[in-house]
PDB file of C-alpha atoms in Angstrom:
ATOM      1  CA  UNK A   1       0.000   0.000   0.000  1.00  0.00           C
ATOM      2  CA  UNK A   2       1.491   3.378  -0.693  1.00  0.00           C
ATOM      3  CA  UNK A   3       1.252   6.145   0.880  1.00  0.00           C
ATOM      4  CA  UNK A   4       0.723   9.564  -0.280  1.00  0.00           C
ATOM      5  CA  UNK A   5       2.914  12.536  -0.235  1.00  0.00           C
ATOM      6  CA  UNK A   6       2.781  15.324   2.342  1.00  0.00           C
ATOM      7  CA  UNK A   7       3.385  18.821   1.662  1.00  0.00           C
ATOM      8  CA  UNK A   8       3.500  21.590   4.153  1.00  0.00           C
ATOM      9  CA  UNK A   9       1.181  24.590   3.269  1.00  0.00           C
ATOM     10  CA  UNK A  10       1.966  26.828   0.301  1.00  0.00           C
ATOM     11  CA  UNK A  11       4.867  24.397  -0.325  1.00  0.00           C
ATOM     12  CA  UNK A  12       2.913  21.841  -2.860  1.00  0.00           C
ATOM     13  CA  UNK A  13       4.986  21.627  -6.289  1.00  0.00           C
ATOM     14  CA  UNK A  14       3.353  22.903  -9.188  1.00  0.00           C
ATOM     15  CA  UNK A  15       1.413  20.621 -11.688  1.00  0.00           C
ATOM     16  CA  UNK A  16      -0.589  19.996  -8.312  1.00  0.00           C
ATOM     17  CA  UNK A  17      -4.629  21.426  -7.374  1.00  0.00           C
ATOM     18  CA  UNK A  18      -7.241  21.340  -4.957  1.00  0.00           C
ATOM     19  CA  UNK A  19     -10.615  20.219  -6.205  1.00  0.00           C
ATOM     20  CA  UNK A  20     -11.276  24.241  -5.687  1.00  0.00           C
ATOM     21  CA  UNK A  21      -8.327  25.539  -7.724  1.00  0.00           C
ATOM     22  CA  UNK A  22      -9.372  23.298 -10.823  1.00  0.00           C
ATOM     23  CA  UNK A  23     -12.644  24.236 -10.205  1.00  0.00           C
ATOM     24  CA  UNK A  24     -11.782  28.139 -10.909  1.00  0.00           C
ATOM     25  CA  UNK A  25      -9.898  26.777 -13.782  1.00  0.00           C
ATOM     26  CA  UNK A  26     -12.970  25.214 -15.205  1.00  0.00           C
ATOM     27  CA  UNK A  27     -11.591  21.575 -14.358  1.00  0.00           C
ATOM     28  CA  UNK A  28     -12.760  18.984 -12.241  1.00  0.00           C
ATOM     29  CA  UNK A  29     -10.226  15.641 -10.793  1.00  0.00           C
ATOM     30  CA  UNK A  30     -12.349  13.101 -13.765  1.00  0.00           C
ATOM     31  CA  UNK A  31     -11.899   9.891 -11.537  1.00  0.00           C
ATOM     32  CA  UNK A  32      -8.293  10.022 -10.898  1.00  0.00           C
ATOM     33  CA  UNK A  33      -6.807   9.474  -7.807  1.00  0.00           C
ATOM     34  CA  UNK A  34      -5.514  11.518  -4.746  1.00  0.00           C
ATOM     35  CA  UNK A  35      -2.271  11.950  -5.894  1.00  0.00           C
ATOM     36  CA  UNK A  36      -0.534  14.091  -2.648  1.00  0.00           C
ATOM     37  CA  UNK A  37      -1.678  16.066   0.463  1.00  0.00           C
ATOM     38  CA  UNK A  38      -1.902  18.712   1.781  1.00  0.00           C
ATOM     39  CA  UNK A  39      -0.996  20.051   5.653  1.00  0.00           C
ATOM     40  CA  UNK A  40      -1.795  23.100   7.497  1.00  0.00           C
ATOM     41  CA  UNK A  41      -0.493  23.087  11.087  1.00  0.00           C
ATOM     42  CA  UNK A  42      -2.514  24.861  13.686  1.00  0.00           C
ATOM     43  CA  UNK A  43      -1.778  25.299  17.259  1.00  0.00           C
ATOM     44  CA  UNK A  44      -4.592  23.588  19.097  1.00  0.00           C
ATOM     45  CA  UNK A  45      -6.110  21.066  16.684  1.00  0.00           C
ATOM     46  CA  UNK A  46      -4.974  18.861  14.296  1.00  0.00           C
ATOM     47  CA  UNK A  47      -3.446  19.793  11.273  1.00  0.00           C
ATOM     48  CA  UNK A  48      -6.104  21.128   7.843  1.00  0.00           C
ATOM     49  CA  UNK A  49      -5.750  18.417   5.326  1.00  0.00           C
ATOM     50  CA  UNK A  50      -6.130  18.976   1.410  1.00  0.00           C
ATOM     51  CA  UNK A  51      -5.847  16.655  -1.196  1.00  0.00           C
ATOM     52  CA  UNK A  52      -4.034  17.440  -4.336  1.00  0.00           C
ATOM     53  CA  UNK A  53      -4.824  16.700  -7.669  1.00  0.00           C
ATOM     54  CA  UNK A  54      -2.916  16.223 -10.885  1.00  0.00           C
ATOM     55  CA  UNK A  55      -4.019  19.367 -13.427  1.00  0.00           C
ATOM     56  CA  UNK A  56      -2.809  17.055 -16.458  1.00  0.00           C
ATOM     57  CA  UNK A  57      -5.161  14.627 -15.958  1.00  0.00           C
ATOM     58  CA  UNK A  58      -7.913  17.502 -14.842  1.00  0.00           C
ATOM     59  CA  UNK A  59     -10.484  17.187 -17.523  1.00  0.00           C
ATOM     60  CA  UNK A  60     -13.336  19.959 -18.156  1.00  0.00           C
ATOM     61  CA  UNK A  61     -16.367  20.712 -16.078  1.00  0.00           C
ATOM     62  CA  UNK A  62     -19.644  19.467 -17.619  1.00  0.00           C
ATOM     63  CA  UNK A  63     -21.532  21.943 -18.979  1.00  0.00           C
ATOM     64  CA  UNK A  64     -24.855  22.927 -17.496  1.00  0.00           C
ATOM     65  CA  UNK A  65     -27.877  21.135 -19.039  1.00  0.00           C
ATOM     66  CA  UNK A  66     -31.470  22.270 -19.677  1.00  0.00           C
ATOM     67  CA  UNK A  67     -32.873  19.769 -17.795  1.00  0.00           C
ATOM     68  CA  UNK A  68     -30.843  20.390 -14.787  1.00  0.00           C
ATOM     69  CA  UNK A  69     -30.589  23.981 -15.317  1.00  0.00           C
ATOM     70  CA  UNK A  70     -34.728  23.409 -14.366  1.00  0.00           C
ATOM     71  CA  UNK A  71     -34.507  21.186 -11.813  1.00  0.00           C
ATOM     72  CA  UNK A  72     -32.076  23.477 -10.002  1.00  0.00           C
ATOM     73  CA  UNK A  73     -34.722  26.299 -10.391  1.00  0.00           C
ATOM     74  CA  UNK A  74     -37.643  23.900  -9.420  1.00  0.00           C
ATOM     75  CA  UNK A  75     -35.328  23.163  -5.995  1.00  0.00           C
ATOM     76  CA  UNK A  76     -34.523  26.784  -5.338  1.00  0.00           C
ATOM     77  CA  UNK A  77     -38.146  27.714  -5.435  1.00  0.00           C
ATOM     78  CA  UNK A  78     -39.239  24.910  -2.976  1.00  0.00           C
ATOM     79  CA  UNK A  79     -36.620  26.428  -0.639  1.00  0.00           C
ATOM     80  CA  UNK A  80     -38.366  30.054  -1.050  1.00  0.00           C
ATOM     81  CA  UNK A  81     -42.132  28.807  -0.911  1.00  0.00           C
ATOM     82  CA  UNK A  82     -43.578  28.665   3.143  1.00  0.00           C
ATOM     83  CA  UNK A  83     -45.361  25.945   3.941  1.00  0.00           C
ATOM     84  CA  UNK A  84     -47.695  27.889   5.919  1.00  0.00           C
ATOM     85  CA  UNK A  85     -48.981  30.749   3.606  1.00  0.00           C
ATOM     86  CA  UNK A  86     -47.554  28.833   0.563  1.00  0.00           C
ATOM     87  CA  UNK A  87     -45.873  32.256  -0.480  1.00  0.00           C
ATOM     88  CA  UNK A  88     -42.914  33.102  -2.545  1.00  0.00           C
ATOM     89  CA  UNK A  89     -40.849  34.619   0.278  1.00  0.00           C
ATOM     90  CA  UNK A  90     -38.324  36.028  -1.647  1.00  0.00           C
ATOM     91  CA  UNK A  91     -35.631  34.408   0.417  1.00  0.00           C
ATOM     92  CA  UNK A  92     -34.404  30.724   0.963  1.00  0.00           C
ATOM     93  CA  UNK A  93     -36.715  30.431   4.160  1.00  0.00           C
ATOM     94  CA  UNK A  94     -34.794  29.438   7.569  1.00  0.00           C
ATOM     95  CA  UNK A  95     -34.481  26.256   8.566  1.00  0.00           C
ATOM     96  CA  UNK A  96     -34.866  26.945  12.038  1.00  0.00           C
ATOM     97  CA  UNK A  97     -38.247  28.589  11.694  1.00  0.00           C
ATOM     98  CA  UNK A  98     -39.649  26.417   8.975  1.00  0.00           C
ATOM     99  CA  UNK A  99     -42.207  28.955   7.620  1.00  0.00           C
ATOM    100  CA  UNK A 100     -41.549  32.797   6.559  1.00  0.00           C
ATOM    101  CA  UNK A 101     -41.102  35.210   8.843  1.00  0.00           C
ATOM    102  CA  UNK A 102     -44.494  37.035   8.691  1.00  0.00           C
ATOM    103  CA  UNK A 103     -45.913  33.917   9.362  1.00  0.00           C
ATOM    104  CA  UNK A 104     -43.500  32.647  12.523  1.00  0.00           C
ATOM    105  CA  UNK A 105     -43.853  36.022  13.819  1.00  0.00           C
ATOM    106  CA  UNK A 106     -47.052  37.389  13.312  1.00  0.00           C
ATOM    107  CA  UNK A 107     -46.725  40.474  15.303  1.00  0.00           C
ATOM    108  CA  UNK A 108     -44.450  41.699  13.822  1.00  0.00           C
ATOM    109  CA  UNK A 109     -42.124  41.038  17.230  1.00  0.00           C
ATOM    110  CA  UNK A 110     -39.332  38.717  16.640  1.00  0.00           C
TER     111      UNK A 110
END
């Protein structure tokens, strides 16, 4: 079993990405492996761990669909509909309340 390489923070070679660097170069890992890691020491915890990825073998981020270009829409407006008053709140609605706020505070008193 091998083991993968450890680098300290900012000290990864180049030719190496996290999943969010090749994301903001349009890439995404494609089923390849973790190829090294990545440490950040801090003082009361354990260390921040990133993986690294390979930006040859990177390939391009799917484009968007139309179907899930809709679906994504039908999702965010379930999130902004209260269950109560079945109203487009405007907002993703809180989890906490569970219902707009007009309608989990209808005096107006929070």
């Amino acid at each position: 079993m091998a083991t993968l390489p450890v680098y300290r923070w900012r000290l990864a070679p180049d030719g190496l990405a996290t999943r969010r660097q090749l994301r903001a170069a349009g890439l995404r890992p494609g089923g390849q492996d973790v190829a090294a890691q990545l440490e950040r020491p801090r003082k009361r915890r354990g260390p921040l761990i990133a993986y690294l990825y390979r930006i040859d073998r990177a390939r391009p981020v799917r484009p968007m669909t139309p179907a899930k270009t809709a679906a994504l829409d039908r999702a965010n407006a379930a999130r902004r509909t209260c269950p109560a008053c079945r109203a487009d709140a405007g907002y993703v609605i809180p989890s906490s309340l569970g219902m707009c706020v007009p309608c989990a505070y209808p005096e107006g008193t929070p």
